[in-house]
Structures are given as structure tokens and as C-alpha cells.
Coordinates of C-alpha atoms and ligand atoms in Angstrom, one line a residue:
X840 CA 8.8 -8.5 24.3
X841 CA 9.4 -7.9 20.4
X842 CA 6.8 -6.8 17.7
X843 CA 8.3 -7.8 14.5
X844 CA 7.2 -5.7 11.3
X845 CA 6.0 -8.8 9.3
X846 CA 5.4 -12.6 10.6
X847 CA 4.3 -14.2 7.7
X848 CA 1.3 -16.4 8.2
X849 CA 0.8 -20.4 7.9
X850 CA -3.5 -21.3 7.0
X851 CA -1.7 -25.2 8.9
X852 CA -3.1 -26.9 5.7
X853 CA 0.8 -26.2 3.4
X854 CA 2.3 -29.4 4.6
X855 CA -1.1 -31.3 4.3
X856 CA -0.7 -30.6 0.8
X857 CA 3.4 -31.0 0.1
X858 CA 2.8 -34.5 1.5
X859 CA 0.7 -34.9 -0.9
X860 CA 2.7 -33.1 -3.6
X861 CA 5.4 -36.0 -2.4
X862 CA 3.2 -39.0 -2.7
X863 CA 2.1 -38.0 -6.3
X864 CA 5.3 -38.4 -6.9
X865 CA 5.9 -35.4 -9.3
X866 CA 8.0 -32.9 -8.0
X867 CA 8.4 -30.7 -11.5
X868 CA 6.1 -27.5 -12.1
X869 CA 2.6 -28.0 -14.0
X870 CA 1.4 -31.3 -11.6
X871 CA -1.4 -31.2 -10.8
X872 CA -1.1 -28.0 -7.7
X873 CA 0.2 -25.7 -10.4
X874 CA -2.9 -26.6 -12.5
X875 CA -5.1 -25.6 -9.3
X876 CA -3.3 -22.5 -9.0
X877 CA -3.0 -21.5 -12.4
X878 CA -6.8 -22.1 -12.3
X879 CA -8.0 -20.2 -9.7
X880 CA -5.6 -17.3 -11.0
X881 CA -7.2 -17.0 -13.6
X882 CA -10.4 -17.5 -12.4
X883 CA -10.3 -14.9 -9.7
X884 CA -8.7 -12.4 -12.5
X885 CA -10.3 -13.5 -15.3
X886 CA -6.6 -13.7 -17.2
X887 CA -7.2 -15.3 -20.3
X888 CA -3.9 -17.3 -19.2
X889 CA -1.9 -17.8 -15.4
X890 CA 1.2 -19.0 -15.1
X891 CA 2.6 -19.8 -12.1
X892 CA 6.8 -18.6 -11.4
X893 CA 9.3 -18.6 -9.4
X894 CA 8.9 -15.0 -8.2
X895 CA 7.2 -11.5 -10.1
X896 CA 11.2 -10.9 -10.6
X897 CA 10.4 -13.4 -13.0
X898 CA 7.3 -12.6 -13.7
X899 CA 8.5 -9.1 -15.2
X900 CA 11.1 -10.7 -16.6
X901 CA 9.1 -12.9 -19.1
X902 CA 6.9 -9.1 -19.7
X903 CA 10.2 -8.0 -20.4
X904 CA 11.1 -11.0 -23.0
X905 CA 7.2 -10.8 -24.0
X906 CA 7.7 -7.0 -25.2
X907 CA 10.3 -7.6 -27.7
X908 CA 12.5 -4.3 -26.3
X909 CA 16.0 -3.8 -28.2
X910 CA 18.2 -2.0 -26.7
X911 CA 18.0 1.4 -26.4
X912 CA 14.1 0.8 -26.0
X913 CA 12.3 2.1 -23.6
X914 CA 9.9 1.9 -20.4
X915 CA 8.2 4.7 -18.1
X916 CA 7.9 3.5 -14.6
X917 CA 7.6 5.0 -10.9
X918 CA 10.8 5.9 -9.4
X919 CA 9.0 5.2 -6.2
X920 CA 8.9 1.0 -6.6
X921 CA 10.6 -2.1 -6.0
X922 CA 14.0 -2.7 -7.9
X923 CA 13.0 -5.8 -10.0
X924 CA 10.3 -3.3 -12.0
X925 CA 12.9 -1.8 -13.4
X926 CA 16.3 -4.5 -13.6
X927 CA 13.9 -7.0 -15.5
X928 CA 13.8 -4.2 -18.4
X929 CA 17.0 -3.2 -18.7
X930 CA 18.2 -6.8 -18.5
X931 CA 16.9 -6.5 -22.2
X932 CA 18.8 -3.6 -22.8
X933 CA 15.7 -1.2 -22.1
X934 CA 16.3 2.6 -20.3
X935 CA 13.6 2.6 -17.6
X936 CA 12.0 6.5 -17.8
X937 CA 11.2 7.3 -14.4
X938 CA 8.2 9.7 -13.5
X939 CA 7.1 11.3 -10.4
X940 CA 4.0 9.7 -8.5
X941 CA 1.0 11.2 -7.1
X942 CA 0.9 12.9 -3.5
X943 CA -2.7 10.9 -2.9
X944 CA -2.1 7.1 -3.5
X945 CA 2.0 7.1 -4.3
X946 CA 1.2 5.8 -7.2
X947 CA 2.7 6.9 -10.1
X948 CA 1.0 10.6 -11.7
X949 CA -1.0 9.6 -14.7
X950 CA -0.9 13.0 -15.8
X951 CA 2.6 13.4 -16.4
X952 CA 3.3 10.4 -18.4
X953 CA 2.8 11.5 -21.8
X954 CA 4.8 14.2 -21.3
X955 CA 7.8 11.8 -21.0
X956 CA 6.5 9.3 -24.5
X957 CA 9.3 9.8 -26.8
X958 CA 10.4 7.5 -30.7
X959 CA 11.5 4.7 -28.0
X960 CA 8.8 4.4 -25.2
X961 CA 7.7 1.1 -25.8
X962 CA 5.7 -0.1 -22.7
X963 CA 4.3 1.5 -19.3
X964 CA 4.8 -0.2 -15.8
X965 CA 2.0 0.6 -13.7
X966 CA 3.0 -0.4 -10.0
X967 CA -0.2 -0.6 -7.8
X968 CA 1.4 0.4 -4.9
X969 CA 0.2 -1.0 -1.2
X970 CA -2.5 -2.8 -3.2
X971 CA -4.0 0.4 -4.0
X972 CA -4.8 1.0 -8.3
X973 CA -3.1 3.0 -10.6
X974 CA -5.4 5.0 -12.6
X975 CA -5.9 2.4 -15.2
X976 CA -8.3 4.0 -17.7
X977 CA -6.1 7.2 -18.2
X978 CA -3.2 5.6 -18.5
X979 CA -5.0 2.2 -20.8
X980 CA -6.2 5.4 -22.8
X981 CA -2.5 6.4 -23.5
X982 CA -1.3 3.6 -24.3
X983 CA -4.1 3.6 -26.8
X984 CA -2.7 6.0 -28.7
X985 CA 0.8 5.8 -28.9
X986 CA 0.4 2.3 -29.5
X987 CA 2.4 1.3 -26.1
X988 CA 2.4 -1.8 -24.1
X989 CA 0.6 -2.0 -20.7
X990 CA 2.4 -3.9 -18.1
X991 CA 0.8 -4.0 -14.3
X992 CA 3.4 -4.4 -11.1
X993 CA 0.9 -6.3 -9.1
X994 CA 3.0 -8.0 -6.8
X995 CA 1.1 -6.1 -4.1
X996 CA -2.0 -6.3 -5.5
X997 CA -3.9 -9.9 -4.9
X998 CA -6.9 -9.7 -4.3
X999 CA -7.6 -6.1 -4.9
X1000 CA -9.2 -4.1 -8.1
X1001 CA -9.9 -0.7 -9.8
X1002 CA -13.9 0.2 -10.8
X1003 CA -14.6 -3.8 -10.0
X1004 CA -11.5 -5.1 -12.4
X1005 CA -9.0 -7.5 -10.5
X1006 CA -5.7 -5.8 -10.3
X1007 CA -3.8 -7.6 -12.7
X1008 CA -5.5 -8.3 -15.1
X1009 CA -5.7 -4.7 -16.8
X1010 CA -3.4 -4.3 -18.9
X1011 CA -1.9 -6.5 -21.3
X1012 CA 0.4 -7.9 -18.6
X1013 CA 0.2 -8.5 -15.3
X1014 CA 2.2 -10.0 -12.3
X1015 CA 2.2 -11.1 -9.3
X1016 CA 4.2 -11.7 -5.9
X1017 CA 4.2 -14.6 -3.3
X1018 CA 7.0 -13.5 -1.7
X1019 CA 6.9 -14.5 2.0
X1020 CA 6.0 -10.7 2.8
X1021 CA 3.0 -10.1 0.8
X1022 CA -0.5 -11.5 2.0
X1023 CA -1.0 -14.7 0.4
X1024 CA 2.7 -16.9 0.3
X1025 CA 4.9 -19.0 -0.9
X1026 CA 8.0 -18.3 0.1
X1027 CA 9.2 -17.4 -3.5
X1028 CA 6.9 -17.1 -6.0
X1029 CA 5.0 -15.1 -8.3
X1030 CA 2.8 -15.6 -11.2
X1031 CA 1.9 -13.7 -14.6
X1032 CA -1.1 -12.4 -15.7
X1033 CA -1.3 -13.3 -19.4
X1034 CA -4.7 -10.6 -20.8
X1035 CA -3.7 -9.8 -24.4
X1036 CA -4.6 -13.5 -25.5
X1037 CA -1.8 -12.8 -28.7
X1038 CA 0.8 -13.3 -25.7
X1039 CA -0.8 -16.7 -24.4
X1040 CA 1.3 -18.9 -26.6
X1041 CA 5.0 -17.4 -26.3
X1042 CA 4.3 -16.7 -22.7
X1043 CA 4.2 -20.5 -22.1
X1044 CA 6.8 -20.8 -24.3
X1045 CA 9.2 -18.1 -22.3
X1046 CA 8.2 -19.8 -19.2
X1047 CA 9.6 -23.6 -20.4
X1048 CA 13.4 -22.4 -21.6
X1049 CA 12.4 -21.5 -24.8
X1050 CA 10.9 -24.7 -25.6
X1051 CA 7.4 -25.8 -27.4
X1052 CA 7.1 -28.1 -24.3
X1053 CA 3.7 -27.3 -23.0
X1054 CA 1.9 -28.1 -26.9
X1055 CA 3.9 -30.7 -26.7
X1056 CA 2.5 -32.1 -23.9
X1057 CA -1.2 -31.2 -24.9
X1058 CA -0.7 -33.2 -28.2
X1059 CA -0.2 -29.9 -30.4
X1060 CA 2.9 -31.7 -31.9
X1061 CA 4.2 -34.2 -32.3
X1062 CA 8.1 -33.3 -30.5
X1063 CA 9.7 -30.7 -28.5
X1064 CA 12.1 -28.2 -29.3
X1065 CA 14.3 -25.2 -28.8
X1066 CA 11.9 -22.7 -30.6
X1067 CA 12.4 -19.1 -29.2
X1068 CA 14.3 -17.2 -26.5
X1069 CA 12.9 -18.3 -22.7
X1070 CA 14.5 -19.5 -19.3
X1071 CA 13.4 -21.7 -16.1
X1072 CA 10.4 -19.6 -14.9
X1073 CA 8.6 -22.3 -13.7
X1074 CA 8.0 -23.3 -10.0
X1075 CA 8.1 -26.9 -9.2
X1076 CA 4.9 -28.5 -7.5
X1077 CA 6.3 -28.2 -3.7
X1078 CA 6.0 -24.4 -4.2
X1079 CA 2.6 -24.9 -5.9
X1080 CA 1.5 -27.0 -3.2
X1081 CA 2.3 -24.4 -0.4
X1082 CA 0.2 -21.7 -2.5
X1083 CA -2.7 -23.9 -3.5
X1084 CA -3.6 -24.1 0.7
X1085 CA -3.0 -20.4 1.2
X1086 CA -5.0 -19.4 -1.7
X1087 CA -8.1 -21.4 -0.4
X1088 CA -7.6 -19.4 2.2
X1089 CA -7.0 -15.9 0.7
X1090 CA -10.7 -14.5 1.3
X1091 CA -10.3 -14.8 5.1
X1092 CA -6.4 -14.1 5.1
X1093 CA -7.6 -10.8 3.4
X1094 CA -10.8 -10.2 5.9
X1095 CA -8.1 -9.8 8.3
X1096 CA -6.2 -7.8 7.2
X1097 CA -8.4 -5.3 6.2
X1098 CA -9.9 -5.7 9.9
X1099 CA -6.2 -4.2 11.1
X1100 CA -5.7 -1.9 8.6
X1101 CA -9.2 -0.6 9.7
X1102 CA -8.0 -0.3 12.9
X1103 CA -5.1 1.5 12.4
X1104 CA -6.9 3.9 9.8
X1105 CA -9.1 4.7 12.7
X1106 CA -7.0 4.6 15.4
X1107 CA -4.8 7.4 13.6
X1108 CA -7.4 9.4 12.1
X1109 CA -7.6 12.1 15.1
X1110 CA -3.9 12.3 14.7
X1111 CA -4.2 13.6 10.9
X1112 CA -6.5 16.0 12.0
X1113 CA -4.0 17.4 14.3
X1114 CA -1.9 17.8 11.3
X1115 CA 1.1 15.1 12.6
X1116 CA 0.9 13.2 10.2
X1117 CA -1.1 11.9 6.9
X1118 CA -3.0 8.5 6.6
X1119 CA -3.6 6.5 3.7
X1120 CA -5.9 7.6 0.8
X1121 CA -8.0 5.4 -1.2
X1122 CA -9.5 6.5 -4.3
X1123 CA -14.0 5.5 -4.1
X1124 CA -13.6 3.5 -7.1
X1125 CA -10.8 1.0 -5.6
X1126 CA -11.2 -1.9 -3.5
X1127 CA -7.5 -2.0 -2.0
X1128 CA -6.5 -5.4 -0.1
X1129 CA -4.4 -4.4 2.8
X1130 CA -1.1 -4.9 1.8
X1131 CA 0.4 -2.5 4.0
X1132 CA -0.4 0.5 6.3
X1133 CA 2.0 3.2 6.2
X1134 CA 2.2 6.9 7.8
X1135 CA 3.5 10.0 6.3
X1136 CA 5.5 12.0 8.7
X1137 CA 6.2 15.7 8.2
X1138 CA 9.9 14.8 7.5
X1139 CA 12.7 12.7 7.1
X1140 CA 13.9 14.1 10.9
X1141 CA 10.8 12.5 12.8
X1142 CA 10.5 9.7 10.7
X1143 CA 14.0 8.4 12.4
X1144 CA 12.9 10.1 16.4
X1145 CA 9.2 8.0 15.5
X1146 CA 11.2 4.8 13.9
X1147 CA 14.0 5.1 17.1
X1148 CA 10.7 5.7 19.6
X1149 CA 9.2 2.2 18.5
X1150 CA 12.0 0.4 18.3
X1151 CA 13.3 1.2 22.2
X1152 CA 9.2 -0.4 23.1
X1153 CA 9.7 -3.6 21.3
X1154 CA 7.9 -2.3 17.8
X1155 CA 10.1 -3.2 14.2
X1156 CA 8.8 -0.6 11.8
X1157 CA 10.7 -0.1 8.0
X1158 CA 10.4 2.7 5.4
X1159 CA 11.3 2.0 1.6
X1160 CA 12.5 2.7 -0.8
X1161 CA 15.1 4.5 -2.0
X1162 CA 13.6 6.1 -5.2
X1163 CA 15.3 4.2 -8.3
X1164 CA 16.7 7.6 -10.4
X1165 CA 18.8 8.5 -7.6
X1166 CA 19.7 4.7 -6.8
X1167 CA 23.6 4.0 -8.3
X1168 CA 22.3 1.4 -10.5
X1169 CA 19.2 3.9 -11.5
X1170 CA 21.3 6.6 -12.1
X1171 CA 23.8 4.6 -14.5
X1172 CA 20.6 2.6 -16.6
X1173 CA 17.4 4.7 -16.0
X1174 CA 17.0 8.3 -16.9
X1175 CA 14.4 10.9 -14.6
X1176 CA 11.9 12.7 -16.8
X1177 CA 10.6 15.8 -14.4
X1178 CA 11.5 16.8 -11.3
X1179 CA 10.2 13.6 -8.7
X1180 CA 10.0 16.0 -5.9
X1181 CA 6.8 13.9 -4.5
X1182 CA 9.2 10.7 -5.4
X1183 CA 11.7 12.4 -3.0
X1184 CA 9.6 12.9 -0.1
X1185 CA 7.8 10.2 -0.2
X1186 CA 10.8 8.3 0.2
X1187 CA 11.9 10.1 3.2
X1188 CA 8.9 10.5 5.5
X1189 CA 7.0 7.2 4.9
X1190 CA 6.7 4.6 7.9
X1191 CA 5.4 0.7 6.9
X1192 CA 3.3 -0.3 10.7
X1193 CA 3.7 -4.2 11.6
X1194 CA 0.7 -6.1 9.7
X1195 CA 0.2 -9.9 10.3
X1196 CA -2.1 -12.0 11.5
X1197 CA -1.4 -12.6 14.5
X1198 CA -1.4 -8.9 15.4
X1199 CA -4.7 -8.5 16.3
X1200 CA -3.5 -8.9 20.3
X1201 CA -0.6 -6.8 20.0
X1202 CA -1.9 -4.1 17.7
X1203 CA -3.7 -2.3 20.7
X1204 CA 0.0 -1.9 22.3
X1205 CA 1.5 -0.8 18.4
X1206 CA -1.0 2.2 18.9
X1207 CA -0.6 3.3 21.5
X1208 CA 3.1 3.5 21.6
X1209 CA 3.2 4.7 18.1
X1210 CA 0.6 7.7 19.7
X1211 CA 3.2 8.4 22.0
X1212 CA 5.8 8.6 19.6
X1213 CA 4.2 11.4 18.1
X1214 CA 4.3 13.5 20.8
Ligands
PLP273 C1 7.9 -7.3 -4.3 C2 7.8 -6.8 -5.4 C3 8.3 -7.3 -6.0 C4 9.2 -8.4 -6.4 O1 8.5 -9.4 -6.1 P1 9.1 -11.2 -5.7 O2 7.8 -11.9 -6.3 O3 10.4 -10.9 -4.3 O4 10.2 -11.1 -7.2 C5 8.5 -6.5 -7.3 N1 7.6 -5.1 -7.4 C6 6.8 -5.0 -6.1 C7 6.3 -3.3 -6.5 C8 7.0 -5.9 -4.9 O5 6.4 -5.3 -4.0

């Protein structure tokens, strides 16, 4: 039997909700299920406004529009992240400026941010890797000193928090992903969290193709028209109906993932003690969501051998990311500030273990094979 790296979890209520959306006859966006999801997100995160989008990528593009970036403006971000973190800003003509990550959480190293700021810097993007919070207090303080926006790429961070504050709700804007590889899913899907109230009206306009349609439906204006830049970032009700089933189970899904995560963590403690690997680090002030269980092996050769051994045993593991600063597009469209030593090293040594609801009955075998592969 092959044990996959990921298997999308379904609660069993998704199709029932979709049937209801179908029966309601409202299939475009902003129907009953979209409102339930937006309301749940606002209540959970405390965001001033939550808006469902097609993806986290779409939500990031909205933040780039809201930031009113001009060609040549700079946005500081980690290089160790998914391409959308950078692409969204490059689409507006901005330049991603990559800084290195912390060796413990693999999040942007906040002590390197200030030196990367220039007269063109407009925003800092904090990516909460593996659902573990960046050092937000330090990042907010830097942004305040230099008049910069703080955008949280919380794609991996639904249900996680930093000093009790939900991730995605701390910066001016935050983005979430409901892609099937994340914890709470709708296939493709995402949300924009508008925390700074001044962006709320424009965010609605951007999402509705640059029109004031949302205000029109609330009776605030008597006709709707093109008022600003925008695009179609609004998912249909079928997606929202699916997502609502997941949101209702979000607490339980997170708890079950945390149990799987803890099991890995305990079993790999001894191997860490004998220097064969390094386990994830969760700072005391962060509460994570078990988005990912990764191991850091000593070097590239050992990671390759480890993954091949597991593959031969029918256990699929994956690694990521090709650092953005060294990718073909990243070299052309962005620039690195500093030597990126940690980023490069981690990208060669990190391996992600299978983590999905239903793995419970196979996890012992995965762990046993992994420990054997470590030698
Ligand atoms: C998954 C992910 C994204 C993209 O999310 P989509 O919903 O697939 O667009 C962006 N940033 C990070 C850090 C991610 O992990």
C-alpha cells in the first residue's frame, strides 16, 4: 500500500451544503454560504472584514492593489515561501526584496528587515511558515517606524495564533488559503482579512471587478458603476457551501492534526537528541495549527537517501521550496538582501512527512520506516 503525502479530508457534509446552494438557486458569489463563511472568519479572527476569494493568491493580489504600489516600489519578504507571495506584487510592477529566515521557525528573520529598507520600500510580507507565527511585535514596530504596510501571508496559518492573536488578523491585511493541501479546504479557495478599516470599502470594490456593486446591494448607492481598479476575485456559492462544511468542523480537524503532529514529535525526539535530524520549533508564545510536520536532515545527500528509502517503502514525502531569490523569475524580478545562508541550507535539508486526517492507522508504520531510514 502507498501512503500518500496528502489526502484531502472531507467532513461528509459538503455535498449536503452544495445541494442546498443548488436548491437556493443563488450560484454566484455573496449568497448565504459566502456570508456564513465571511461571518465565521470575522468572528474567529476579529478581522474588521473578511472576504472569500478564489485563492490565497487572489487575496494576495488584492493586497497588492490595496497597497497602491507603483512600478519600482519594493516589498520585503522571505525567499523561503511559495511563489504567490512574490508574484502578487510583481504583477503590480513592484520588486520583491528577499531577506533570510530564522533558523528556528524558518520564518522571516525580523532582525534583518530594517537593513533591507530603502526609500522605495512600501510593505513587509510576513509568511507564517507551517502555521507558526512570525515575530509580529518586532515586525509591526519596524513597519510603524518606517511607515510601511504589514501584510500577513497566513495561507498555512488558519486556526493558529501569536500571543493569543489569530494569525492573519495582526497586520493591516492578511490572506488565507483553503487549497486542498491546507488544513481547512474548498479545493481552491482563500480569503482576504481586512484588519485596517481604511481598506474595507476599496477591498469590496476590487473584489467586485472595480465596481461599487456591494454598496449598491446594501442600498448605499442608487446605481452601480466602475469606480476603481478591480478584478473578479469572488468565488461562487458552490465553493462557499463546501467550505462552510469544513469551517463547522475546523476545531476538530485542528485537534486531530495536532495529535498526529505530537505523535511525530515525540517519536523523533530521540533521533534529534543523537543529532540525526532537527524537529520543528514552536516558540512558547505561538499556538500552531499542525499544518505541517517537517524534519531537517543534516544535508542534501542524507535527505535524498531518506526520501528514497521511504518511497521504496511506499511512503510519499515531499520537500520545498526552491528559494525564490535563486529561481529563474526571482533572479530576474527580485533581489536578495544579504547572503540567504539559512534559506539555502533549509531548502536542501527539509522534508515534509505525510500529515492528513486518516493517517492515524498508518502513522506507526511511517514512523517505523522513517526511523529505519535514518539508520
Ligand atoms: C498555499 C500557499 C499560497 C497559495 O495559496 P493558494 O490558495 O493556492 O493560492 C500562498 N502562500 C503560501 C505561504 C502558501 O503556503
